[in-house]
Coordinates of C-alpha atoms in Angstrom, one line a residue:
X1 CA 65.0 -11.8 100.3
X2 CA 68.0 -9.4 100.4
X3 CA 71.4 -10.4 101.7
X4 CA 71.1 -7.9 104.5
X5 CA 67.9 -9.6 105.7
X6 CA 69.5 -13.1 105.4
X7 CA 72.6 -12.0 107.3
X8 CA 70.7 -10.3 110.1
X9 CA 68.5 -13.4 110.4
X10 CA 71.5 -15.7 110.6
X11 CA 73.2 -13.5 113.2
X12 CA 70.1 -13.4 115.4
X13 CA 69.5 -17.1 114.9
X14 CA 73.1 -18.0 116.0
X15 CA 73.4 -15.2 118.5
X16 CA 76.7 -13.9 117.1
X17 CA 77.8 -10.3 116.7
X18 CA 79.7 -8.5 113.9
X19 CA 82.7 -8.4 116.2
X20 CA 82.7 -12.1 116.8
X21 CA 82.4 -12.9 113.0
X22 CA 85.2 -10.4 112.4
X23 CA 87.4 -12.1 115.0
X24 CA 86.8 -15.5 113.6
X25 CA 87.0 -14.8 109.9
X26 CA 89.4 -11.8 109.7
X27 CA 86.7 -9.7 107.8
X28 CA 86.4 -6.1 109.1
X29 CA 83.4 -5.7 111.4
X30 CA 82.9 -2.3 109.7
X31 CA 82.3 -4.2 106.4
X32 CA 79.9 -6.6 108.1
X33 CA 78.0 -3.5 109.4
X34 CA 77.7 -2.2 105.9
X35 CA 76.3 -5.6 104.7
X36 CA 73.8 -5.7 107.6
X37 CA 72.5 -2.3 106.6
X38 CA 72.4 -3.2 102.9
X39 CA 74.8 -0.4 102.1
X40 CA 77.4 -2.5 100.3
X41 CA 77.7 -6.0 98.8
X42 CA 80.5 -8.4 99.8
X43 CA 83.2 -9.5 97.4
X44 CA 83.0 -13.1 96.0
X45 CA 85.7 -14.1 98.4
X46 CA 83.9 -12.6 101.4
X47 CA 80.6 -14.2 100.3
X48 CA 82.2 -17.6 100.4
X49 CA 83.8 -16.9 103.8
X50 CA 80.5 -15.8 105.4
X51 CA 78.7 -18.8 103.8
X52 CA 81.2 -21.2 105.2
X53 CA 81.1 -19.5 108.6
X54 CA 77.4 -20.2 108.9
X55 CA 77.5 -23.5 107.1
X56 CA 75.2 -22.5 104.3
X57 CA 75.4 -22.1 100.5
X58 CA 76.3 -18.8 98.9
X59 CA 72.9 -19.0 97.1
X60 CA 71.1 -19.0 100.4
X61 CA 73.2 -16.1 101.6
X62 CA 72.2 -14.1 98.6
X63 CA 68.6 -15.1 98.2
X64 CA 67.4 -16.9 101.3
X65 CA 66.8 -20.1 99.4
X66 CA 68.7 -23.4 99.4
X67 CA 70.0 -23.1 103.0
X68 CA 71.6 -26.6 103.1
X69 CA 75.3 -26.5 102.2
X70 CA 76.2 -29.2 99.6
X71 CA 78.1 -32.2 100.9
X72 CA 81.7 -32.2 99.8
X73 CA 83.0 -35.1 97.6
X74 CA 85.3 -36.5 100.4
X75 CA 82.4 -36.4 102.9
X76 CA 80.2 -38.2 100.4
X77 CA 82.9 -40.8 99.9
X78 CA 83.1 -41.5 103.6
X79 CA 79.3 -41.7 103.9
X80 CA 79.3 -44.3 101.0
X81 CA 81.9 -46.5 102.9
X82 CA 79.9 -46.2 106.1
X83 CA 76.6 -47.4 104.5
X84 CA 78.4 -50.4 103.0
X85 CA 79.3 -51.7 106.4
X86 CA 77.1 -53.9 108.6
X87 CA 75.6 -52.2 111.7
X88 CA 78.2 -53.6 114.1
X89 CA 81.1 -52.3 112.0
X90 CA 79.4 -49.0 111.6
X91 CA 79.4 -48.6 115.4
X92 CA 83.1 -49.5 115.5
X93 CA 83.9 -46.9 112.8
X94 CA 82.0 -44.2 114.8
X95 CA 83.9 -45.2 117.9
X96 CA 87.3 -45.0 116.1
X97 CA 86.4 -41.7 114.5
X98 CA 85.4 -40.2 117.8
X99 CA 88.6 -41.4 119.5
X100 CA 90.7 -40.0 116.6
X101 CA 88.8 -36.6 116.9
X102 CA 89.6 -36.5 120.6
X103 CA 93.3 -37.1 120.0
X104 CA 93.4 -34.5 117.3
X105 CA 91.6 -32.0 119.6
X106 CA 94.1 -32.6 122.4
X107 CA 97.0 -32.1 119.9
X108 CA 95.6 -28.8 118.7
X109 CA 95.1 -27.6 122.2
X110 CA 98.8 -28.4 123.0
X111 CA 100.0 -26.6 119.9
X112 CA 98.0 -23.4 120.6
X113 CA 100.3 -20.4 121.3
X114 CA 100.0 -18.6 124.7
X115 CA 97.4 -15.9 124.9
X116 CA 97.2 -12.6 126.8
X117 CA 94.4 -10.1 127.2
X118 CA 94.7 -6.5 126.2
X119 CA 92.3 -3.6 126.7
X120 CA 90.9 -2.4 123.3
X121 CA 88.8 0.7 122.6
X122 CA 85.4 0.0 121.1
X123 CA 85.8 3.2 119.0
X124 CA 88.2 3.4 116.2
X125 CA 91.2 5.6 115.6
X126 CA 91.3 7.1 112.1
X127 CA 93.7 6.3 109.4
X128 CA 91.5 8.4 107.1
X129 CA 89.7 11.7 107.4
X130 CA 89.6 11.6 111.2
X131 CA 87.0 10.4 113.7
X132 CA 86.1 11.7 117.1
X133 CA 88.8 10.8 119.6
X134 CA 88.0 7.4 121.3
X135 CA 86.3 7.4 124.6
X136 CA 88.5 5.9 127.2
X137 CA 85.4 4.6 129.1
X138 CA 84.5 2.3 126.3
X139 CA 86.9 -0.7 126.4
X140 CA 86.7 -4.4 125.7
X141 CA 89.2 -7.0 126.8
X142 CA 90.5 -8.8 123.7
X143 CA 92.6 -12.0 123.6
X144 CA 95.7 -11.9 121.4
X145 CA 98.6 -14.2 120.7
X146 CA 101.4 -13.5 123.2
X147 CA 104.6 -12.3 121.5
X148 CA 107.5 -10.1 122.6
X149 CA 105.7 -7.2 120.9
X150 CA 102.2 -7.8 122.4
X151 CA 103.8 -8.1 125.9
X152 CA 105.0 -4.4 125.5
X153 CA 101.5 -3.1 124.6
X154 CA 99.4 -1.1 127.1
X155 CA 96.3 -1.1 124.9
X156 CA 95.0 -1.7 121.4
X157 CA 93.0 0.4 118.9
X158 CA 91.2 -0.5 115.7
X159 CA 92.2 1.3 112.6
X160 CA 89.5 3.1 110.6
X161 CA 90.4 3.9 107.0
X162 CA 93.3 3.3 104.6
X163 CA 95.5 6.3 104.8
X164 CA 98.3 4.2 106.5
X165 CA 98.3 1.4 104.0
X166 CA 100.2 -0.6 103.0
X167 CA 101.5 -0.9 106.6
X168 CA 98.1 -0.7 108.3
X169 CA 94.6 -1.4 106.9
X170 CA 91.1 -0.7 107.9
X171 CA 90.1 -3.1 110.8
X172 CA 93.6 -3.9 111.9
X173 CA 94.1 -4.1 115.7
X174 CA 97.2 -2.1 116.5
X175 CA 99.3 -2.6 119.6
X176 CA 100.1 0.7 121.4
X177 CA 102.6 1.5 124.1
X178 CA 101.5 4.5 126.1
X179 CA 104.0 7.3 126.0
X180 CA 103.7 11.2 125.7
X181 CA 105.8 11.5 122.5
X182 CA 107.4 9.5 119.7
X183 CA 110.6 10.1 117.6
X184 CA 110.6 11.5 114.1
X185 CA 109.7 8.9 111.6
X186 CA 107.8 6.7 114.2
X187 CA 104.1 5.9 114.0
X188 CA 102.0 7.0 116.9
X189 CA 98.4 7.7 118.1
X190 CA 97.7 11.4 118.1
X191 CA 95.0 13.8 119.2
X192 CA 94.4 16.8 117.0
X193 CA 91.6 19.2 117.6
X194 CA 89.4 16.6 119.2
X195 CA 90.0 13.8 116.8
X196 CA 92.2 10.7 117.0
X197 CA 94.6 9.6 114.3
X198 CA 97.2 6.9 113.7
X199 CA 100.0 8.7 111.7
X200 CA 103.7 8.9 111.2
X201 CA 105.3 11.8 113.1
X202 CA 107.3 14.3 111.2
X203 CA 107.6 17.3 113.5
X204 CA 105.2 19.9 112.1
X205 CA 103.2 17.2 110.2
X206 CA 101.5 13.9 110.8
X207 CA 102.2 11.9 107.7
X208 CA 99.8 9.5 105.8
X209 CA 101.7 6.6 104.2
X210 CA 99.0 6.3 101.5
X211 CA 99.7 9.1 99.0
X212 CA 96.0 9.4 98.3
X213 CA 95.5 11.0 101.7
X214 CA 96.6 14.4 102.9
X215 CA 99.1 14.9 105.8
X216 CA 98.0 16.9 108.8
X217 CA 99.7 20.1 109.8
X218 CA 99.7 20.3 113.6
X219 CA 101.4 23.6 114.3
X220 CA 99.1 26.0 116.2
X221 CA 96.6 23.2 116.7
X222 CA 95.6 21.5 120.0
X223 CA 97.5 18.2 119.8
X224 CA 99.1 15.5 121.9
X225 CA 100.6 12.0 121.5
X226 CA 98.9 9.0 123.2
X227 CA 101.5 6.4 122.4
X228 CA 103.8 4.5 120.0
X229 CA 102.3 2.0 117.6
X230 CA 104.2 -1.3 118.0
X231 CA 102.6 -3.3 115.3
X232 CA 99.5 -5.3 114.5
X233 CA 98.0 -7.7 117.0
X234 CA 97.3 -11.3 116.0
X235 CA 93.9 -12.1 117.5
X236 CA 93.4 -15.3 119.3
X237 CA 90.9 -17.8 117.9

């Protein structure tokens, strides 16, 4: 069985989307899409992340065999202690563990940072060769950590490509303040001949931070600015 078949089966079985996996693991949903189609293979690190996410072994993810994730040494040690106790003490141990888990859960909830919701386009804005300009009718509401920067954002877009690395990478959710222009040297969201870009503004050119990508000459082209890029959003868990 191929990885793509296993992954599609796991996602259907657990009713999770590529976007949900991306949100909870930090892996680009675009990469997950490639894996589902069998167009690319995950790195070793991403294989381990996806296996842990579904609670399976890497072997099962790759082959469809050996679905049970091995018990860790510390879990095995706890199980050994549990089995050595009489039944009455086992019940006490379960009760104490349950109470401890509840206290920990409450502490985690109290420590969680405040969250705000921001509209985010389902389509991506290119940091590469250029994609069709995002459709404003296609929006999702995404929860992000509230910060002084995220409070200033009017909407978010997802970066597609690596032309703005090392500052922005494929899959990053960028916070944008809507405005009709940006200053020289600032990074904005631009429309050029029907396509959307995240680029650094330099007057006659839109600049790519990655030297492997060409800049875009915008003189005599249909272009406009949609807003100023404020930074990268930290998605809420």
